[in-house]
Each structure stands twice: as C-alpha cells, then as structure tokens.
Short mmCIF file of C-alpha atoms and ligand atoms in Angstrom, two decimals:
data_model
loop_
_atom_site.label_atom_id
_atom_site.label_comp_id
_atom_site.label_asym_id
_atom_site.label_seq_id
_atom_site.Cartn_x
_atom_site.Cartn_y
_atom_site.Cartn_z
CA MET F 8 -204.96 38.40 29.31
CA ILE F 9 -206.25 35.63 31.55
CA PHE F 10 -209.40 36.24 33.60
CA ALA F 11 -209.88 34.71 37.06
CA GLU F 12 -212.47 35.04 39.80
CA GLY F 13 -211.51 32.74 42.65
CA PRO F 14 -208.36 32.00 44.66
CA SER F 15 -207.71 28.51 43.26
CA GLU F 16 -207.69 29.77 39.65
CA VAL F 17 -205.37 32.62 40.62
CA ARG F 18 -203.00 30.29 42.46
CA GLU F 19 -202.92 27.85 39.54
CA HIS F 20 -201.81 30.53 37.06
CA VAL F 21 -199.30 32.01 39.49
CA ALA F 22 -197.90 28.54 40.28
CA ASN F 23 -197.35 27.89 36.55
CA TRP F 24 -195.39 31.13 36.26
CA ARG F 25 -193.41 30.36 39.38
CA ARG F 26 -192.46 26.94 37.96
CA ALA F 27 -191.17 28.75 34.88
CA GLY F 28 -189.05 30.96 37.13
CA LEU F 29 -191.04 34.12 36.44
CA SER F 30 -191.51 37.00 38.89
CA ILE F 31 -194.90 38.58 39.59
CA ALA F 32 -196.07 42.13 40.28
CA PHE F 33 -199.56 42.86 41.59
CA VAL F 34 -201.66 46.01 41.16
CA PRO F 35 -204.86 45.98 43.27
CA THR F 36 -207.54 48.43 42.06
CA MET F 37 -211.23 49.17 42.41
CA GLY F 38 -211.56 49.53 38.63
CA ASN F 39 -212.82 52.49 36.62
CA LEU F 40 -209.26 52.56 35.35
CA HIS F 41 -207.64 55.82 34.26
CA GLU F 42 -204.14 56.83 33.21
CA GLY F 43 -203.04 56.78 36.86
CA HIS F 44 -203.86 53.07 37.15
CA LEU F 45 -202.33 52.33 33.76
CA ALA F 46 -199.10 54.04 34.87
CA LEU F 47 -199.08 51.61 37.83
CA VAL F 48 -199.53 48.67 35.44
CA GLU F 49 -196.66 50.02 33.34
CA LEU F 50 -194.53 50.35 36.47
CA ALA F 51 -195.46 46.77 37.39
CA ARG F 52 -194.34 45.59 33.94
CA ARG F 53 -190.93 47.14 34.56
CA GLN F 54 -190.65 45.38 37.94
CA ALA F 55 -191.59 41.80 37.11
CA ASP F 56 -192.13 39.24 34.34
CA ARG F 57 -195.88 38.93 34.88
CA VAL F 58 -198.46 41.53 35.94
CA VAL F 59 -201.59 40.66 37.90
CA VAL F 60 -204.32 43.29 38.34
CA SER F 61 -207.40 42.97 40.53
CA ILE F 62 -210.64 44.91 40.24
CA TYR F 63 -212.85 44.79 43.29
CA VAL F 64 -215.00 47.54 44.80
CA ASN F 65 -214.43 46.53 48.39
CA PRO F 66 -217.55 47.15 50.53
CA LEU F 67 -215.52 46.93 53.74
CA GLN F 68 -213.65 50.16 53.05
CA PHE F 69 -216.79 52.25 52.51
CA GLY F 70 -218.54 53.73 55.53
CA PRO F 71 -222.30 54.14 55.96
CA GLY F 72 -223.53 56.88 53.63
CA GLU F 73 -220.37 56.75 51.51
CA ASP F 74 -220.36 56.13 47.76
CA PHE F 75 -220.13 52.31 47.62
CA GLU F 76 -223.26 51.98 45.44
CA ALA F 77 -222.38 54.97 43.26
CA TYR F 78 -218.72 54.04 42.79
CA PRO F 79 -218.20 53.79 39.01
CA ARG F 80 -218.09 50.21 37.73
CA THR F 81 -216.78 49.97 34.16
CA LEU F 82 -215.53 46.40 33.83
CA ASP F 83 -215.77 46.09 30.03
CA ALA F 84 -213.82 49.28 29.43
CA ASP F 85 -211.31 48.30 32.14
CA GLN F 86 -210.70 44.92 30.53
CA GLY F 87 -210.01 46.63 27.20
CA LYS F 88 -207.52 49.02 28.81
CA LEU F 89 -205.73 46.22 30.65
CA THR F 90 -205.47 44.17 27.47
CA VAL F 91 -203.82 47.13 25.72
CA ALA F 92 -201.58 47.66 28.76
CA ALA F 93 -200.53 43.99 28.46
CA ALA F 94 -201.56 42.88 31.95
CA ASP F 95 -201.25 39.09 32.18
CA LEU F 96 -203.98 38.19 34.65
CA LEU F 97 -207.09 40.10 35.70
CA ILE F 98 -208.77 39.03 38.93
CA VAL F 99 -212.37 40.11 39.41
CA PRO F 100 -213.16 38.42 42.72
CA ARG F 101 -216.59 37.24 43.73
CA THR F 102 -217.70 38.72 47.04
CA THR F 103 -218.56 35.18 48.18
CA ASP F 104 -214.86 34.29 47.83
CA ILE F 105 -213.66 37.48 49.50
CA TYR F 106 -216.14 37.57 52.40
CA PRO F 107 -217.68 34.07 52.60
CA GLU F 108 -219.35 34.81 55.93
CA GLY F 109 -220.19 38.43 55.04
CA ALA F 110 -217.92 41.46 55.28
CA GLU F 111 -218.71 42.29 58.90
CA ARG F 112 -218.01 38.73 60.12
CA HIS F 113 -214.70 38.48 58.33
CA THR F 114 -211.35 38.45 60.13
CA PHE F 115 -209.93 41.97 60.04
CA VAL F 116 -206.39 43.11 59.51
CA GLU F 117 -205.80 46.48 61.11
CA VAL F 118 -202.81 48.77 61.53
CA PRO F 119 -203.71 50.62 64.73
CA GLY F 120 -202.99 54.31 65.22
CA LEU F 121 -202.03 55.14 61.66
CA SER F 122 -205.43 53.93 60.46
CA ASP F 123 -207.28 56.32 62.79
CA ASP F 124 -205.39 59.45 61.79
CA LEU F 125 -205.95 61.92 58.91
CA CYS F 126 -208.34 60.20 56.44
CA GLY F 127 -208.91 57.44 59.00
CA HIS F 128 -210.19 60.03 61.46
CA HIS F 129 -212.75 61.24 58.92
CA ARG F 130 -213.55 57.78 57.53
CA PRO F 131 -213.62 55.44 60.55
CA GLY F 132 -212.99 51.83 59.54
CA HIS F 133 -211.85 52.74 56.02
CA PHE F 134 -208.25 51.63 56.37
CA ARG F 135 -209.24 48.48 58.22
CA GLY F 136 -211.20 47.60 55.09
CA VAL F 137 -208.24 48.43 52.89
CA THR F 138 -205.67 46.43 54.87
CA THR F 139 -208.03 43.47 55.14
CA ILE F 140 -208.65 43.25 51.39
CA VAL F 141 -205.05 43.95 50.40
CA CYS F 142 -203.77 41.32 52.84
CA LYS F 143 -206.28 38.81 51.49
CA LEU F 144 -205.44 39.50 47.85
CA LEU F 145 -201.72 39.27 48.67
CA ASN F 146 -202.45 35.80 50.02
CA TRP F 147 -204.22 34.89 46.80
CA VAL F 148 -201.50 36.17 44.47
CA GLN F 149 -198.34 35.97 46.60
CA PRO F 150 -196.53 38.42 44.32
CA ASP F 151 -192.91 39.55 44.53
CA VAL F 152 -193.91 43.19 44.15
CA LEU F 153 -197.00 45.13 45.21
CA ILE F 154 -197.64 48.37 43.33
CA LEU F 155 -199.76 51.15 44.86
CA GLY F 156 -200.29 54.77 43.90
CA GLU F 157 -198.68 57.59 45.88
CA LYS F 158 -201.87 59.60 45.48
CA ASP F 159 -203.32 57.55 48.33
CA TYR F 160 -200.26 58.34 50.40
CA GLN F 161 -201.66 57.33 53.78
CA GLN F 162 -202.86 54.03 52.31
CA LEU F 163 -199.35 53.40 50.97
CA VAL F 164 -197.72 54.08 54.36
CA ILE F 165 -200.28 51.89 56.15
CA ILE F 166 -199.81 48.98 53.76
CA ARG F 167 -196.02 49.24 54.02
CA ARG F 168 -196.48 48.99 57.78
CA MET F 169 -198.84 46.02 57.52
CA VAL F 170 -196.39 44.22 55.23
CA ALA F 171 -193.52 44.89 57.66
CA ASP F 172 -195.50 43.99 60.79
CA LEU F 173 -196.87 40.74 59.34
CA ALA F 174 -193.59 39.86 57.58
CA ILE F 175 -195.40 39.46 54.25
CA PRO F 176 -192.69 38.60 51.71
CA VAL F 177 -193.43 41.31 49.16
CA THR F 178 -191.71 44.53 48.11
CA VAL F 179 -194.06 47.51 48.14
CA ILE F 180 -193.46 50.13 45.46
CA GLY F 181 -195.31 53.45 45.21
CA GLY F 182 -196.10 54.83 41.75
CA ALA F 183 -196.04 58.58 41.11
CA THR F 184 -199.37 60.42 40.99
CA VAL F 185 -200.58 61.14 37.46
CA ARG F 186 -202.14 64.58 37.02
CA GLU F 187 -204.21 66.48 34.51
CA PRO F 188 -202.28 69.33 32.84
CA ALA F 189 -203.79 71.83 35.32
CA GLY F 190 -202.58 69.69 38.25
CA LEU F 191 -205.68 67.80 39.37
CA ALA F 192 -204.62 64.30 40.49
CA LEU F 193 -206.41 61.60 38.48
CA SER F 194 -209.03 59.78 40.55
CA SER F 195 -212.11 57.76 39.79
CA ARG F 196 -214.02 60.14 42.06
CA ASN F 197 -213.25 63.07 39.72
CA ALA F 198 -216.14 61.69 37.64
CA TYR F 199 -218.53 62.97 40.35
CA LEU F 200 -217.42 66.60 39.82
CA THR F 201 -219.63 69.01 37.88
CA PRO F 202 -217.83 71.04 35.18
CA ASP F 203 -217.62 74.04 37.56
CA GLU F 204 -216.31 71.88 40.41
CA ARG F 205 -213.74 70.34 38.09
CA ALA F 206 -212.34 73.80 37.37
CA GLN F 207 -212.32 74.59 41.11
CA ALA F 208 -210.71 71.23 41.96
CA THR F 209 -207.34 72.23 40.49
CA GLU F 210 -207.02 74.59 43.46
CA LEU F 211 -206.30 71.59 45.72
CA SER F 212 -203.12 70.81 43.83
CA ARG F 213 -202.18 74.53 43.67
CA ALA F 214 -202.67 75.00 47.41
CA LEU F 215 -200.46 71.99 48.16
CA THR F 216 -197.82 73.21 45.73
CA GLU F 217 -197.83 76.55 47.56
CA GLY F 218 -197.51 74.73 50.91
CA SER F 219 -194.64 72.60 49.64
CA THR F 220 -192.92 75.68 48.21
CA ALA F 221 -193.15 77.34 51.64
CA LEU F 222 -191.56 74.24 53.20
CA LEU F 223 -188.78 74.31 50.61
CA ARG F 224 -188.23 78.03 51.30
CA GLY F 225 -187.53 77.05 54.90
CA VAL F 226 -190.79 78.02 56.59
CA GLY F 227 -190.61 75.81 59.67
CA ASP F 228 -193.95 76.80 61.18
CA PHE F 229 -195.94 73.79 59.92
CA SER F 230 -199.16 74.93 61.62
CA ARG F 231 -199.02 78.21 59.73
CA ILE F 232 -198.57 76.41 56.42
CA GLU F 233 -201.48 74.09 57.22
CA ALA F 234 -203.71 77.02 58.23
CA GLU F 235 -202.85 79.07 55.12
CA CYS F 236 -203.38 76.13 52.82
CA GLY F 237 -206.71 75.29 54.51
CA ALA F 238 -207.87 78.92 54.33
CA ARG F 239 -207.01 79.07 50.63
CA LEU F 240 -209.06 75.94 50.00
CA SER F 241 -212.02 77.26 52.01
CA ARG F 242 -211.92 80.53 50.03
CA SER F 243 -212.06 78.46 46.84
CA GLY F 244 -215.23 76.70 47.96
CA PHE F 245 -213.83 73.52 49.52
CA ARG F 246 -215.04 72.06 52.80
CA VAL F 247 -211.73 71.04 54.30
CA ASP F 248 -211.34 67.78 56.27
CA TYR F 249 -207.66 68.41 56.96
CA VAL F 250 -204.40 69.83 55.70
CA SER F 251 -201.42 68.38 57.50
CA VAL F 252 -197.63 68.40 57.26
CA ARG F 253 -196.23 65.05 58.34
CA ARG F 254 -193.05 63.03 58.36
CA ALA F 255 -193.02 61.22 55.00
CA THR F 256 -191.92 57.82 56.27
CA ASP F 257 -194.47 57.18 59.01
CA LEU F 258 -196.88 60.15 58.95
CA SER F 259 -195.96 61.15 62.48
CA VAL F 260 -196.04 64.84 63.41
CA PRO F 261 -192.67 66.19 62.27
CA THR F 262 -190.09 68.00 64.32
CA PRO F 263 -188.19 71.01 62.92
CA THR F 264 -185.20 68.76 62.16
CA ASP F 265 -187.17 66.35 59.92
CA ARG F 266 -186.09 66.69 56.29
CA SER F 267 -188.40 64.22 54.57
CA LEU F 268 -191.91 65.60 54.72
CA VAL F 269 -195.28 65.27 53.06
CA ILE F 270 -198.12 67.74 53.01
CA LEU F 271 -201.48 66.00 52.71
CA ALA F 272 -205.01 67.30 52.31
CA ALA F 273 -208.55 66.00 52.03
CA ALA F 274 -211.37 68.34 51.12
CA TRP F 275 -214.87 68.23 49.72
CA LEU F 276 -216.27 69.97 46.67
CA GLY F 277 -220.01 69.44 46.80
CA ARG F 278 -220.49 65.70 47.30
CA THR F 279 -217.01 64.76 46.14
CA ARG F 280 -214.17 64.15 48.57
CA LEU F 281 -210.76 64.74 47.03
CA ILE F 282 -207.35 63.87 48.47
CA ASP F 283 -203.89 64.87 47.35
CA ASN F 284 -200.39 65.30 48.72
CA ARG F 285 -196.91 66.61 47.95
CA ARG F 286 -193.66 65.04 49.08
CA VAL F 287 -191.05 67.56 50.17
CA ASP F 288 -187.43 66.56 50.68
CA LEU F 289 -185.50 69.34 52.32
CA ALA F 290 -181.75 69.71 52.03
CA PRO F 291 -179.90 68.57 55.18
CA SER F 292 -179.89 71.41 57.71
CA ALA F 293 -176.59 73.18 58.49
CA CYS F 294 -176.21 71.43 61.87
CA GLN F 295 -176.72 68.00 60.21
CA GLN F 296 -174.13 68.55 57.45
O1 LIG K 310 -206.60 52.29 46.25
C1 LIG K 310 -207.55 51.52 45.97
O2 LIG K 310 -208.08 51.53 44.86
C2 LIG K 310 -208.08 50.57 47.03
O3 LIG K 310 -208.02 51.14 48.29
C3 LIG K 310 -207.38 49.21 47.01
C4 LIG K 310 -205.89 49.32 47.35
C5 LIG K 310 -207.53 48.56 45.64
C6 LIG K 310 -208.02 48.28 48.05
O4 LIG K 310 -209.37 48.09 47.79
#
C-alpha cells in the first residue's frame, strides 16, 4: 500500500494508474477503522481496479463542544487493516494542505436545506464540513467511484446531491451498514459507550426495526410510528434528538403514496450520540398497480 499526504503525491499515483487504463474507487474515512469501513473497502475493490482510502479527522465537521479532540485516532492499527484489506493508496492529509488558511477561512461547499434538517438541525454546520472535505478530497483523487456507508444515510443523500448539483464526474455508491450480532450498527463512537450503555444501545436498532415493520404492515400514520419509536427509546434511557420517517431518495417528508421510505433516528446514551436508520421499500399500492 502506498502512503501519501499531499495532493501532488496523490495526483501522481492516480495519474500513473489512469495512464495504465485502471479505474479508481475512493473511500473517505475518519479512521479508527472497523468492519464497517473494511466492508466499504471490499465493496470498492469490487467496483474498480484501484482503491484509495483517506483518513482525516475533519475539524470542520465538529461543532463547539463536540468530540473532535476525543475522536479515536488509531493510525498504526488502521494502516495494518488497510494493508490486509489490500487498499492501494492511503491518504493521510496534512491539515495545512486541507485548510491552508485555516478551516474557518476556507471556501465552503454547502447543500442548503438538506444540511439543516435532521442531524443538521442538531449539529449546525456539520454537513457543511462534510461536503467541503469530501468535495476537496474528490478533487485530489478524481475517482470513478465514491463509496460511502449507508449508516450515515443523511450524509449519503447530501453527498449524492452535491455531486449532482456540481456535476462532479463520480458515481456514488452506498455500502450496507455492518452490525453487531445484536443489531448495533458499527461506529467508531461505539467505543465511547460503557458496558451497560453498549447493552442498552442495541435498543436503537430494535426500535427502528419495529418502526420499519409497522411501515411494512401498512401503518400509514408516520407521526405515530415516530412517536412510538421515540417513546420506546426514551423508556430505554436514550435522550432522543429525532426519529423521522422520510422519503428515501431525498429525505423530504413523505406522502401516503410514497413507497420508498427510510426511518432515521439519532439519540444519546450518556455522552455518546448514536445514529441509525432502516430503509423500507413498500410494495406498490393497489391504485398504482
Ligand atoms: O463518514 C465519515 O467518516 C466522514 O463524515 C467523512 C465522509 C469521511 C468526511 O469527513
């Protein structure tokens, strides 16, 4: 695996591959890699001839008082995992190359509206940080395929929108969420959970499964599903930011005729904020058949 820090090194390696006619998939991460990330690398390997991974804990997507300093940084272990996973190029950018004038003076890329909803409502500026760094790294790598996890569903929808709006020539592919046997979605932030909280945390996945089952059973009262799911989480000790049923494609508020839905939630256990979601594809309704 090749190691690169700055844009010129990255471009040189990518240009060599391009000259050899090879295609490139890119997996941006913040490191502390787990099986969920490695599944994305594996997906990337199936999509293209060469796989580029970046590890950068992006200060611009953390708000004041969030866990930027505490975010787990495990570069040596990550490098070992990526070598085993046969990634071809690892980029560990220097902040001076990413934000030469400082993060707050940098040009921003922002998807309005979508970035202020759901997690964006609770984490103002977060998605602006995400779209800015992903756009920048896409300009470094210029891959054919961008791979992102479906666990961060709103992030995936926002980046698809950014790519479409800015006509960035890349195909965005979402990788399925990887879960522990009891259902908890893998996340670097799970490391913050105490053993008791870890046991409680599985309830997030269970509550969303129950919500998605209600949708599949034909319950069309989305507010009731959201309220029941939220109440279940509160009873289990979560402090709920939101539970919301949305249209899967664009996260708009669905109408009763929408068939492609997603139920998303964000909730706190102690000092740990967890997010998860379930896609629900309903059969076409009788009047649409
Ligand atoms: O999902 C993440 O880990 C981050 O938001 C990303 C896409 C790497 C941008 O920093």
